[in-house]
Amino acid sequence: MSTISQRFEQIRARVHRTAAACGRKPEDIEIIAVSKTCPASSIEQAVAAGARHLGESYIQEAVDKIQQLSGLAAVWHFIGPIQSNKTRQIAEHFAWVHSVDREKIARRLNDQRPEQLPPLNVILQLNISQDPNKQGIVPAELEQLAAQVAEMPRLTLRGIMAVPAIDLEESELRRQFRAMNTLLTGLTSKYPECNQLSLGMSGDMDIAIECGSTMVRVGSAIFGSRPGR
């Protein structure tokens, strides 16, 4: 049975192979180890293996682990749905948030970000598949929300994210991922720091990297199977 360290190394090798095959630099792609529902001991193993970026979706569980592991050299990303009553905890404990999809949430994160911390890195979530079961704005709403976030002093607009509909044909998945890359290129021309494309999980990360992803979100392929929520 493989260990967390071995599985993380396998994912890192996979990222390197895929990047090399499509002419990209592996160091331009961050692996976000999605540690939701994992105990602190598993996170410590992943960080020891080289994981630096950790993704969490359940706010109270995440805050407990962040506080417990405060001495760990890790960058914490909130990647789950955001409720208004959870914004303060996100603003106070995370370096990145990937799931901002409305001005109200962005405004609350901005107002609640502690002054002693650097601005919160914000990635906007798109519903690129226009799937009624998915969260996120549609592409037509991106320019307005990006402009609003860019004006907020305690936030830094850093990129865009999507979770495509499940069971897409590969050709359609590529089309949607490429559309995301095109949208990001347009934003980067206006906001140079907005240069991150958070796309791809265990099953589709190779296609995501080929289409320009700079952040892949990998959970069970690193930490193994775990109870759902």
JSON list of C-alpha atoms in Angstrom, two decimals:
[
{"chain": "A", "resi": 1, "resn": "MET", "atom": "CA", "xyz": [0.00, 0.00, 0.00]},
{"chain": "A", "resi": 2, "resn": "SER", "atom": "CA", "xyz": [1.52, 3.32, -1.09]},
{"chain": "A", "resi": 3, "resn": "THR", "atom": "CA", "xyz": [2.19, 6.11, 1.38]},
{"chain": "A", "resi": 4, "resn": "ILE", "atom": "CA", "xyz": [1.19, 9.76, 1.19]},
{"chain": "A", "resi": 5, "resn": "SER", "atom": "CA", "xyz": [4.80, 10.59, 0.38]},
{"chain": "A", "resi": 6, "resn": "GLN", "atom": "CA", "xyz": [4.88, 8.11, -2.49]},
{"chain": "A", "resi": 7, "resn": "ARG", "atom": "CA", "xyz": [1.54, 9.29, -3.89]},
{"chain": "A", "resi": 8, "resn": "PHE", "atom": "CA", "xyz": [2.59, 12.93, -3.74]},
{"chain": "A", "resi": 9, "resn": "GLU", "atom": "CA", "xyz": [5.79, 12.08, -5.60]},
{"chain": "A", "resi": 10, "resn": "GLN", "atom": "CA", "xyz": [3.75, 10.23, -8.24]},
{"chain": "A", "resi": 11, "resn": "ILE", "atom": "CA", "xyz": [1.56, 13.31, -8.77]},
{"chain": "A", "resi": 12, "resn": "ARG", "atom": "CA", "xyz": [4.62, 15.56, -8.95]},
{"chain": "A", "resi": 13, "resn": "ALA", "atom": "CA", "xyz": [6.19, 13.26, -11.54]},
{"chain": "A", "resi": 14, "resn": "ARG", "atom": "CA", "xyz": [2.96, 13.25, -13.52]},
{"chain": "A", "resi": 15, "resn": "VAL", "atom": "CA", "xyz": [2.89, 17.06, -13.54]},
{"chain": "A", "resi": 16, "resn": "HIS", "atom": "CA", "xyz": [6.50, 17.14, -14.74]},
{"chain": "A", "resi": 17, "resn": "ARG", "atom": "CA", "xyz": [5.84, 14.63, -17.53]},
{"chain": "A", "resi": 18, "resn": "THR", "atom": "CA", "xyz": [2.73, 16.41, -18.76]},
{"chain": "A", "resi": 19, "resn": "ALA", "atom": "CA", "xyz": [4.34, 19.84, -18.64]},
{"chain": "A", "resi": 20, "resn": "ALA", "atom": "CA", "xyz": [7.40, 18.62, -20.53]},
{"chain": "A", "resi": 21, "resn": "ALA", "atom": "CA", "xyz": [5.24, 16.96, -23.17]},
{"chain": "A", "resi": 22, "resn": "CYS", "atom": "CA", "xyz": [3.44, 20.22, -23.95]},
{"chain": "A", "resi": 23, "resn": "GLY", "atom": "CA", "xyz": [6.47, 22.50, -23.71]},
{"chain": "A", "resi": 24, "resn": "ARG", "atom": "CA", "xyz": [5.72, 24.06, -20.35]},
{"chain": "A", "resi": 25, "resn": "LYS", "atom": "CA", "xyz": [7.93, 24.54, -17.29]},
{"chain": "A", "resi": 26, "resn": "PRO", "atom": "CA", "xyz": [6.89, 22.19, -14.46]},
{"chain": "A", "resi": 27, "resn": "GLU", "atom": "CA", "xyz": [7.73, 24.86, -11.89]},
{"chain": "A", "resi": 28, "resn": "ASP", "atom": "CA", "xyz": [4.96, 27.04, -13.35]},
{"chain": "A", "resi": 29, "resn": "ILE", "atom": "CA", "xyz": [2.33, 24.56, -12.10]},
{"chain": "A", "resi": 30, "resn": "GLU", "atom": "CA", "xyz": [1.46, 24.35, -8.40]},
{"chain": "A", "resi": 31, "resn": "ILE", "atom": "CA", "xyz": [0.02, 21.20, -6.89]},
{"chain": "A", "resi": 32, "resn": "ILE", "atom": "CA", "xyz": [-2.66, 22.08, -4.37]},
{"chain": "A", "resi": 33, "resn": "ALA", "atom": "CA", "xyz": [-2.96, 19.08, -2.06]},
{"chain": "A", "resi": 34, "resn": "VAL", "atom": "CA", "xyz": [-6.65, 19.02, -1.15]},
{"chain": "A", "resi": 35, "resn": "SER", "atom": "CA", "xyz": [-6.56, 18.03, 2.49]},
{"chain": "A", "resi": 36, "resn": "LYS", "atom": "CA", "xyz": [-10.23, 18.41, 3.43]},
{"chain": "A", "resi": 37, "resn": "THR", "atom": "CA", "xyz": [-11.38, 15.66, 5.84]},
{"chain": "A", "resi": 38, "resn": "CYS", "atom": "CA", "xyz": [-7.74, 14.60, 6.37]},
{"chain": "A", "resi": 39, "resn": "PRO", "atom": "CA", "xyz": [-6.22, 14.58, 9.85]},
{"chain": "A", "resi": 40, "resn": "ALA", "atom": "CA", "xyz": [-3.33, 16.83, 10.75]},
{"chain": "A", "resi": 41, "resn": "SER", "atom": "CA", "xyz": [-0.94, 13.88, 10.74]},
{"chain": "A", "resi": 42, "resn": "SER", "atom": "CA", "xyz": [-1.65, 13.23, 7.04]},
{"chain": "A", "resi": 43, "resn": "ILE", "atom": "CA", "xyz": [-1.06, 16.87, 6.20]},
{"chain": "A", "resi": 44, "resn": "GLU", "atom": "CA", "xyz": [2.28, 16.78, 8.01]},
{"chain": "A", "resi": 45, "resn": "GLN", "atom": "CA", "xyz": [3.29, 13.79, 5.89]},
{"chain": "A", "resi": 46, "resn": "ALA", "atom": "CA", "xyz": [2.32, 15.57, 2.67]},
{"chain": "A", "resi": 47, "resn": "VAL", "atom": "CA", "xyz": [4.27, 18.69, 3.60]},
{"chain": "A", "resi": 48, "resn": "ALA", "atom": "CA", "xyz": [7.29, 16.59, 4.53]},
{"chain": "A", "resi": 49, "resn": "ALA", "atom": "CA", "xyz": [7.06, 15.03, 1.05]},
{"chain": "A", "resi": 50, "resn": "GLY", "atom": "CA", "xyz": [7.17, 18.45, -0.59]},
{"chain": "A", "resi": 51, "resn": "ALA", "atom": "CA", "xyz": [3.58, 19.70, -0.66]},
{"chain": "A", "resi": 52, "resn": "ARG", "atom": "CA", "xyz": [3.49, 23.42, 0.02]},
{"chain": "A", "resi": 53, "resn": "HIS", "atom": "CA", "xyz": [-0.03, 24.44, -0.97]},
{"chain": "A", "resi": 54, "resn": "LEU", "atom": "CA", "xyz": [-3.00, 22.92, 0.87]},
{"chain": "A", "resi": 55, "resn": "GLY", "atom": "CA", "xyz": [-6.67, 23.16, -0.11]},
{"chain": "A", "resi": 56, "resn": "GLU", "atom": "CA", "xyz": [-9.59, 23.07, 2.32]},
{"chain": "A", "resi": 57, "resn": "SER", "atom": "CA", "xyz": [-13.36, 23.28, 1.83]},
{"chain": "A", "resi": 58, "resn": "TYR", "atom": "CA", "xyz": [-14.94, 22.99, 5.29]},
{"chain": "A", "resi": 59, "resn": "ILE", "atom": "CA", "xyz": [-14.23, 26.15, 7.20]},
{"chain": "A", "resi": 60, "resn": "GLN", "atom": "CA", "xyz": [-14.34, 25.10, 10.85]},
{"chain": "A", "resi": 61, "resn": "GLU", "atom": "CA", "xyz": [-12.36, 21.91, 10.22]},
{"chain": "A", "resi": 62, "resn": "ALA", "atom": "CA", "xyz": [-9.85, 23.95, 8.22]},
{"chain": "A", "resi": 63, "resn": "VAL", "atom": "CA", "xyz": [-9.39, 26.63, 10.87]},
{"chain": "A", "resi": 64, "resn": "ASP", "atom": "CA", "xyz": [-8.83, 23.99, 13.53]},
{"chain": "A", "resi": 65, "resn": "LYS", "atom": "CA", "xyz": [-6.10, 22.38, 11.41]},
{"chain": "A", "resi": 66, "resn": "ILE", "atom": "CA", "xyz": [-4.49, 25.69, 10.45]},
{"chain": "A", "resi": 67, "resn": "GLN", "atom": "CA", "xyz": [-4.19, 26.59, 14.12]},
{"chain": "A", "resi": 68, "resn": "GLN", "atom": "CA", "xyz": [-2.95, 23.12, 15.08]},
{"chain": "A", "resi": 69, "resn": "LEU", "atom": "CA", "xyz": [-0.34, 23.20, 12.30]},
{"chain": "A", "resi": 70, "resn": "SER", "atom": "CA", "xyz": [0.67, 26.84, 12.69]},
{"chain": "A", "resi": 71, "resn": "GLY", "atom": "CA", "xyz": [4.37, 25.94, 12.61]},
{"chain": "A", "resi": 72, "resn": "LEU", "atom": "CA", "xyz": [4.08, 24.20, 9.25]},
{"chain": "A", "resi": 73, "resn": "ALA", "atom": "CA", "xyz": [5.58, 25.84, 6.16]},
{"chain": "A", "resi": 74, "resn": "ALA", "atom": "CA", "xyz": [2.31, 25.73, 4.21]},
{"chain": "A", "resi": 75, "resn": "VAL", "atom": "CA", "xyz": [0.14, 28.05, 2.14]},
{"chain": "A", "resi": 76, "resn": "TRP", "atom": "CA", "xyz": [-3.57, 27.53, 2.80]},
{"chain": "A", "resi": 77, "resn": "HIS", "atom": "CA", "xyz": [-6.19, 27.83, 0.03]},
{"chain": "A", "resi": 78, "resn": "PHE", "atom": "CA", "xyz": [-9.94, 27.89, 0.61]},
{"chain": "A", "resi": 79, "resn": "ILE", "atom": "CA", "xyz": [-11.54, 26.12, -2.35]},
{"chain": "A", "resi": 80, "resn": "GLY", "atom": "CA", "xyz": [-15.10, 25.43, -1.19]},
{"chain": "A", "resi": 81, "resn": "PRO", "atom": "CA", "xyz": [-18.42, 27.28, -1.49]},
{"chain": "A", "resi": 82, "resn": "ILE", "atom": "CA", "xyz": [-18.47, 30.50, 0.52]},
{"chain": "A", "resi": 83, "resn": "GLN", "atom": "CA", "xyz": [-21.35, 31.41, 2.82]},
{"chain": "A", "resi": 84, "resn": "SER", "atom": "CA", "xyz": [-21.61, 34.99, 4.07]},
{"chain": "A", "resi": 85, "resn": "ASN", "atom": "CA", "xyz": [-21.25, 33.92, 7.69]},
{"chain": "A", "resi": 86, "resn": "LYS", "atom": "CA", "xyz": [-17.91, 32.21, 6.92]},
{"chain": "A", "resi": 87, "resn": "THR", "atom": "CA", "xyz": [-16.10, 35.10, 5.24]},
{"chain": "A", "resi": 88, "resn": "ARG", "atom": "CA", "xyz": [-14.42, 36.40, 8.40]},
{"chain": "A", "resi": 89, "resn": "GLN", "atom": "CA", "xyz": [-12.75, 33.07, 9.10]},
{"chain": "A", "resi": 90, "resn": "ILE", "atom": "CA", "xyz": [-11.57, 32.82, 5.50]},
{"chain": "A", "resi": 91, "resn": "ALA", "atom": "CA", "xyz": [-10.25, 36.39, 5.57]},
{"chain": "A", "resi": 92, "resn": "GLU", "atom": "CA", "xyz": [-8.41, 35.80, 8.83]},
{"chain": "A", "resi": 93, "resn": "HIS", "atom": "CA", "xyz": [-6.84, 32.39, 8.20]},
{"chain": "A", "resi": 94, "resn": "PHE", "atom": "CA", "xyz": [-6.22, 31.81, 4.48]},
{"chain": "A", "resi": 95, "resn": "ALA", "atom": "CA", "xyz": [-3.72, 33.17, 1.95]},
{"chain": "A", "resi": 96, "resn": "TRP", "atom": "CA", "xyz": [-5.83, 32.26, -1.11]},
{"chain": "A", "resi": 97, "resn": "VAL", "atom": "CA", "xyz": [-9.50, 31.83, -1.86]},
{"chain": "A", "resi": 98, "resn": "HIS", "atom": "CA", "xyz": [-10.57, 30.16, -5.11]},
{"chain": "A", "resi": 99, "resn": "SER", "atom": "CA", "xyz": [-14.34, 30.38, -5.01]},
{"chain": "A", "resi": 100, "resn": "VAL", "atom": "CA", "xyz": [-15.40, 34.03, -5.10]},
{"chain": "A", "resi": 101, "resn": "ASP", "atom": "CA", "xyz": [-18.40, 34.43, -7.38]},
{"chain": "A", "resi": 102, "resn": "ARG", "atom": "CA", "xyz": [-20.18, 37.59, -6.25]},
{"chain": "A", "resi": 103, "resn": "GLU", "atom": "CA", "xyz": [-19.37, 41.12, -5.16]},
{"chain": "A", "resi": 104, "resn": "LYS", "atom": "CA", "xyz": [-21.03, 40.74, -1.75]},
{"chain": "A", "resi": 105, "resn": "ILE", "atom": "CA", "xyz": [-18.65, 37.96, -0.76]},
{"chain": "A", "resi": 106, "resn": "ALA", "atom": "CA", "xyz": [-15.62, 39.83, -2.12]},
{"chain": "A", "resi": 107, "resn": "ARG", "atom": "CA", "xyz": [-16.63, 42.96, -0.21]},
{"chain": "A", "resi": 108, "resn": "ARG", "atom": "CA", "xyz": [-16.96, 41.04, 3.05]},
{"chain": "A", "resi": 109, "resn": "LEU", "atom": "CA", "xyz": [-13.57, 39.36, 2.55]},
{"chain": "A", "resi": 110, "resn": "ASN", "atom": "CA", "xyz": [-12.00, 42.74, 1.85]},
{"chain": "A", "resi": 111, "resn": "ASP", "atom": "CA", "xyz": [-13.55, 44.42, 4.88]},
{"chain": "A", "resi": 112, "resn": "GLN", "atom": "CA", "xyz": [-12.68, 41.53, 7.19]},
{"chain": "A", "resi": 113, "resn": "ARG", "atom": "CA", "xyz": [-9.08, 40.95, 6.04]},
{"chain": "A", "resi": 114, "resn": "PRO", "atom": "CA", "xyz": [-6.80, 41.89, 8.98]},
{"chain": "A", "resi": 115, "resn": "GLU", "atom": "CA", "xyz": [-4.56, 44.88, 8.32]},
{"chain": "A", "resi": 116, "resn": "GLN", "atom": "CA", "xyz": [-1.46, 43.05, 9.56]},
{"chain": "A", "resi": 117, "resn": "LEU", "atom": "CA", "xyz": [-1.84, 40.39, 6.86]},
{"chain": "A", "resi": 118, "resn": "PRO", "atom": "CA", "xyz": [-0.99, 40.86, 3.18]},
{"chain": "A", "resi": 119, "resn": "PRO", "atom": "CA", "xyz": [-3.95, 41.23, 0.83]},
{"chain": "A", "resi": 120, "resn": "LEU", "atom": "CA", "xyz": [-5.94, 38.04, 0.29]},
{"chain": "A", "resi": 121, "resn": "ASN", "atom": "CA", "xyz": [-5.26, 36.38, -3.07]},
{"chain": "A", "resi": 122, "resn": "VAL", "atom": "CA", "xyz": [-8.59, 35.99, -4.87]},
{"chain": "A", "resi": 123, "resn": "ILE", "atom": "CA", "xyz": [-9.48, 33.63, -7.68]},
{"chain": "A", "resi": 124, "resn": "LEU", "atom": "CA", "xyz": [-12.89, 34.06, -9.29]},
{"chain": "A", "resi": 125, "resn": "GLN", "atom": "CA", "xyz": [-15.01, 30.97, -9.87]},
{"chain": "A", "resi": 126, "resn": "LEU", "atom": "CA", "xyz": [-16.69, 30.53, -13.24]},
{"chain": "A", "resi": 127, "resn": "ASN", "atom": "CA", "xyz": [-19.42, 28.10, -14.17]},
{"chain": "A", "resi": 128, "resn": "ILE", "atom": "CA", "xyz": [-17.78, 27.44, -17.51]},
{"chain": "A", "resi": 129, "resn": "SER", "atom": "CA", "xyz": [-20.12, 24.52, -18.24]},
{"chain": "A", "resi": 130, "resn": "GLN", "atom": "CA", "xyz": [-23.17, 26.63, -17.32]},
{"chain": "A", "resi": 131, "resn": "ASP", "atom": "CA", "xyz": [-24.24, 23.65, -15.24]},
{"chain": "A", "resi": 132, "resn": "PRO", "atom": "CA", "xyz": [-27.16, 24.45, -12.88]},
{"chain": "A", "resi": 133, "resn": "ASN", "atom": "CA", "xyz": [-25.55, 22.19, -10.27]},
{"chain": "A", "resi": 134, "resn": "LYS", "atom": "CA", "xyz": [-22.30, 24.17, -10.25]},
{"chain": "A", "resi": 135, "resn": "GLN", "atom": "CA", "xyz": [-21.46, 27.46, -8.61]},
{"chain": "A", "resi": 136, "resn": "GLY", "atom": "CA", "xyz": [-19.77, 30.39, -10.31]},
{"chain": "A", "resi": 137, "resn": "ILE", "atom": "CA", "xyz": [-20.42, 33.26, -12.63]},
{"chain": "A", "resi": 138, "resn": "VAL", "atom": "CA", "xyz": [-20.89, 32.89, -16.37]},
{"chain": "A", "resi": 139, "resn": "PRO", "atom": "CA", "xyz": [-18.18, 34.34, -18.63]},
{"chain": "A", "resi": 140, "resn": "ALA", "atom": "CA", "xyz": [-20.29, 37.38, -19.50]},
{"chain": "A", "resi": 141, "resn": "GLU", "atom": "CA", "xyz": [-20.16, 38.44, -15.83]},
{"chain": "A", "resi": 142, "resn": "LEU", "atom": "CA", "xyz": [-16.42, 38.07, -15.43]},
{"chain": "A", "resi": 143, "resn": "GLU", "atom": "CA", "xyz": [-15.27, 41.53, -16.52]},
{"chain": "A", "resi": 144, "resn": "GLN", "atom": "CA", "xyz": [-17.57, 43.32, -14.09]},
{"chain": "A", "resi": 145, "resn": "LEU", "atom": "CA", "xyz": [-16.71, 41.18, -11.07]},
{"chain": "A", "resi": 146, "resn": "ALA", "atom": "CA", "xyz": [-12.99, 41.34, -11.86]},
{"chain": "A", "resi": 147, "resn": "ALA", "atom": "CA", "xyz": [-13.13, 45.14, -12.00]},
{"chain": "A", "resi": 148, "resn": "GLN", "atom": "CA", "xyz": [-14.94, 45.26, -8.66]},
{"chain": "A", "resi": 149, "resn": "VAL", "atom": "CA", "xyz": [-12.43, 42.98, -6.94]},
{"chain": "A", "resi": 150, "resn": "ALA", "atom": "CA", "xyz": [-9.47, 44.82, -8.44]},
{"chain": "A", "resi": 151, "resn": "GLU", "atom": "CA", "xyz": [-10.61, 48.00, -6.68]},
{"chain": "A", "resi": 152, "resn": "MET", "atom": "CA", "xyz": [-10.68, 46.41, -3.21]},
{"chain": "A", "resi": 153, "resn": "PRO", "atom": "CA", "xyz": [-7.49, 47.28, -1.31]},
{"chain": "A", "resi": 154, "resn": "ARG", "atom": "CA", "xyz": [-7.35, 44.21, 0.95]},
{"chain": "A", "resi": 155, "resn": "LEU", "atom": "CA", "xyz": [-7.76, 41.79, -1.96]},
{"chain": "A", "resi": 156, "resn": "THR", "atom": "CA", "xyz": [-5.50, 40.97, -4.91]},
{"chain": "A", "resi": 157, "resn": "LEU", "atom": "CA", "xyz": [-7.15, 39.62, -8.04]},
{"chain": "A", "resi": 158, "resn": "ARG", "atom": "CA", "xyz": [-5.02, 36.61, -9.00]},
{"chain": "A", "resi": 159, "resn": "GLY", "atom": "CA", "xyz": [-6.95, 34.45, -11.48]},
{"chain": "A", "resi": 160, "resn": "ILE", "atom": "CA", "xyz": [-9.94, 32.31, -12.34]},
{"chain": "A", "resi": 161, "resn": "MET", "atom": "CA", "xyz": [-11.14, 28.80, -11.49]},
{"chain": "A", "resi": 162, "resn": "ALA", "atom": "CA", "xyz": [-13.74, 26.32, -12.71]},
{"chain": "A", "resi": 163, "resn": "VAL", "atom": "CA", "xyz": [-15.02, 22.85, -11.94]},
{"chain": "A", "resi": 164, "resn": "PRO", "atom": "CA", "xyz": [-16.46, 21.54, -15.21]},
{"chain": "A", "resi": 165, "resn": "ALA", "atom": "CA", "xyz": [-19.54, 19.36, -15.42]},
{"chain": "A", "resi": 166, "resn": "ILE", "atom": "CA", "xyz": [-18.85, 15.68, -14.88]},
{"chain": "A", "resi": 167, "resn": "ASP", "atom": "CA", "xyz": [-18.68, 13.11, -17.68]},
{"chain": "A", "resi": 168, "resn": "LEU", "atom": "CA", "xyz": [-17.86, 15.56, -20.47]},
{"chain": "A", "resi": 169, "resn": "GLU", "atom": "CA", "xyz": [-16.43, 14.23, -23.69]},
{"chain": "A", "resi": 170, "resn": "GLU", "atom": "CA", "xyz": [-12.71, 14.94, -23.86]},
{"chain": "A", "resi": 171, "resn": "SER", "atom": "CA", "xyz": [-13.16, 17.29, -26.81]},
{"chain": "A", "resi": 172, "resn": "GLU", "atom": "CA", "xyz": [-15.70, 19.37, -24.89]},
{"chain": "A", "resi": 173, "resn": "LEU", "atom": "CA", "xyz": [-13.55, 19.38, -21.77]},
{"chain": "A", "resi": 174, "resn": "ARG", "atom": "CA", "xyz": [-10.63, 20.71, -23.81]},
{"chain": "A", "resi": 175, "resn": "ARG", "atom": "CA", "xyz": [-12.85, 23.35, -25.36]},
{"chain": "A", "resi": 176, "resn": "GLN", "atom": "CA", "xyz": [-13.98, 24.58, -21.95]},
{"chain": "A", "resi": 177, "resn": "PHE", "atom": "CA", "xyz": [-10.47, 24.55, -20.51]},
{"chain": "A", "resi": 178, "resn": "ARG", "atom": "CA", "xyz": [-9.14, 26.48, -23.50]},
{"chain": "A", "resi": 179, "resn": "ALA", "atom": "CA", "xyz": [-11.98, 28.98, -23.14]},
{"chain": "A", "resi": 180, "resn": "MET", "atom": "CA", "xyz": [-10.88, 29.52, -19.53]},
{"chain": "A", "resi": 181, "resn": "ASN", "atom": "CA", "xyz": [-7.32, 30.15, -20.68]},
{"chain": "A", "resi": 182, "resn": "THR", "atom": "CA", "xyz": [-8.55, 32.70, -23.21]},
{"chain": "A", "resi": 183, "resn": "LEU", "atom": "CA", "xyz": [-10.58, 34.48, -20.52]},
{"chain": "A", "resi": 184, "resn": "LEU", "atom": "CA", "xyz": [-7.55, 34.58, -18.24]},
{"chain": "A", "resi": 185, "resn": "THR", "atom": "CA", "xyz": [-5.37, 36.05, -21.00]},
{"chain": "A", "resi": 186, "resn": "GLY", "atom": "CA", "xyz": [-7.87, 38.89, -21.36]},
{"chain": "A", "resi": 187, "resn": "LEU", "atom": "CA", "xyz": [-7.79, 39.60, -17.65]},
{"chain": "A", "resi": 188, "resn": "THR", "atom": "CA", "xyz": [-3.99, 39.45, -17.41]},
{"chain": "A", "resi": 189, "resn": "SER", "atom": "CA", "xyz": [-3.70, 42.14, -20.05]},
{"chain": "A", "resi": 190, "resn": "LYS", "atom": "CA", "xyz": [-5.64, 44.46, -17.72]},
{"chain": "A", "resi": 191, "resn": "TYR", "atom": "CA", "xyz": [-4.47, 43.15, -14.34]},
{"chain": "A", "resi": 192, "resn": "PRO", "atom": "CA", "xyz": [-0.90, 41.76, -14.60]},
{"chain": "A", "resi": 193, "resn": "GLU", "atom": "CA", "xyz": [-1.09, 39.97, -11.24]},
{"chain": "A", "resi": 194, "resn": "CYS", "atom": "CA", "xyz": [-4.17, 38.09, -12.41]},
{"chain": "A", "resi": 195, "resn": "ASN", "atom": "CA", "xyz": [-2.24, 35.23, -13.99]},
{"chain": "A", "resi": 196, "resn": "GLN", "atom": "CA", "xyz": [-3.38, 32.03, -12.27]},
{"chain": "A", "resi": 197, "resn": "LEU", "atom": "CA", "xyz": [-5.60, 29.39, -13.85]},
{"chain": "A", "resi": 198, "resn": "SER", "atom": "CA", "xyz": [-6.93, 26.96, -11.21]},
{"chain": "A", "resi": 199, "resn": "LEU", "atom": "CA", "xyz": [-8.09, 24.00, -13.30]},
{"chain": "A", "resi": 200, "resn": "GLY", "atom": "CA", "xyz": [-7.82, 20.25, -13.12]},
{"chain": "A", "resi": 201, "resn": "MET", "atom": "CA", "xyz": [-8.15, 17.51, -10.55]},
{"chain": "A", "resi": 202, "resn": "SER", "atom": "CA", "xyz": [-6.90, 13.92, -10.44]},
{"chain": "A", "resi": 203, "resn": "GLY", "atom": "CA", "xyz": [-8.95, 12.74, -13.43]},
{"chain": "A", "resi": 204, "resn": "ASP", "atom": "CA", "xyz": [-8.40, 15.66, -15.81]},
{"chain": "A", "resi": 205, "resn": "MET", "atom": "CA", "xyz": [-5.22, 17.36, -14.63]},
{"chain": "A", "resi": 206, "resn": "ASP", "atom": "CA", "xyz": [-3.21, 16.32, -17.70]},
{"chain": "A", "resi": 207, "resn": "ILE", "atom": "CA", "xyz": [-5.69, 18.00, -20.05]},
{"chain": "A", "resi": 208, "resn": "ALA", "atom": "CA", "xyz": [-5.85, 21.02, -17.74]},
{"chain": "A", "resi": 209, "resn": "ILE", "atom": "CA", "xyz": [-2.06, 21.42, -17.81]},
{"chain": "A", "resi": 210, "resn": "GLU", "atom": "CA", "xyz": [-2.03, 21.12, -21.61]},
{"chain": "A", "resi": 211, "resn": "CYS", "atom": "CA", "xyz": [-4.64, 23.90, -21.71]},
{"chain": "A", "resi": 212, "resn": "GLY", "atom": "CA", "xyz": [-2.66, 26.25, -19.46]},
{"chain": "A", "resi": 213, "resn": "SER", "atom": "CA", "xyz": [-3.58, 25.43, -15.86]},
{"chain": "A", "resi": 214, "resn": "THR", "atom": "CA", "xyz": [-1.16, 26.84, -13.29]},
{"chain": "A", "resi": 215, "resn": "MET", "atom": "CA", "xyz": [-2.82, 25.21, -10.25]},
{"chain": "A", "resi": 216, "resn": "VAL", "atom": "CA", "xyz": [-4.11, 21.64, -10.10]},
{"chain": "A", "resi": 217, "resn": "ARG", "atom": "CA", "xyz": [-6.22, 20.55, -7.13]},
{"chain": "A", "resi": 218, "resn": "VAL", "atom": "CA", "xyz": [-5.47, 16.95, -6.12]},
{"chain": "A", "resi": 219, "resn": "GLY", "atom": "CA", "xyz": [-7.03, 15.20, -3.13]},
{"chain": "A", "resi": 220, "resn": "SER", "atom": "CA", "xyz": [-7.57, 11.44, -2.94]},
{"chain": "A", "resi": 221, "resn": "ALA", "atom": "CA", "xyz": [-4.71, 10.71, -5.36]},
{"chain": "A", "resi": 222, "resn": "ILE", "atom": "CA", "xyz": [-2.41, 12.08, -2.65]},
{"chain": "A", "resi": 223, "resn": "PHE", "atom": "CA", "xyz": [-4.22, 11.36, 0.61]},
{"chain": "A", "resi": 224, "resn": "GLY", "atom": "CA", "xyz": [-6.09, 8.20, -0.38]},
{"chain": "A", "resi": 225, "resn": "SER", "atom": "CA", "xyz": [-9.80, 7.53, 0.00]},
{"chain": "A", "resi": 226, "resn": "ARG", "atom": "CA", "xyz": [-11.49, 9.29, 2.88]},
{"chain": "A", "resi": 227, "resn": "PRO", "atom": "CA", "xyz": [-15.01, 9.73, 4.20]},
{"chain": "A", "resi": 228, "resn": "GLY", "atom": "CA", "xyz": [-17.19, 12.15, 2.27]},
{"chain": "A", "resi": 229, "resn": "ARG", "atom": "CA", "xyz": [-19.39, 14.89, 3.63]}
]
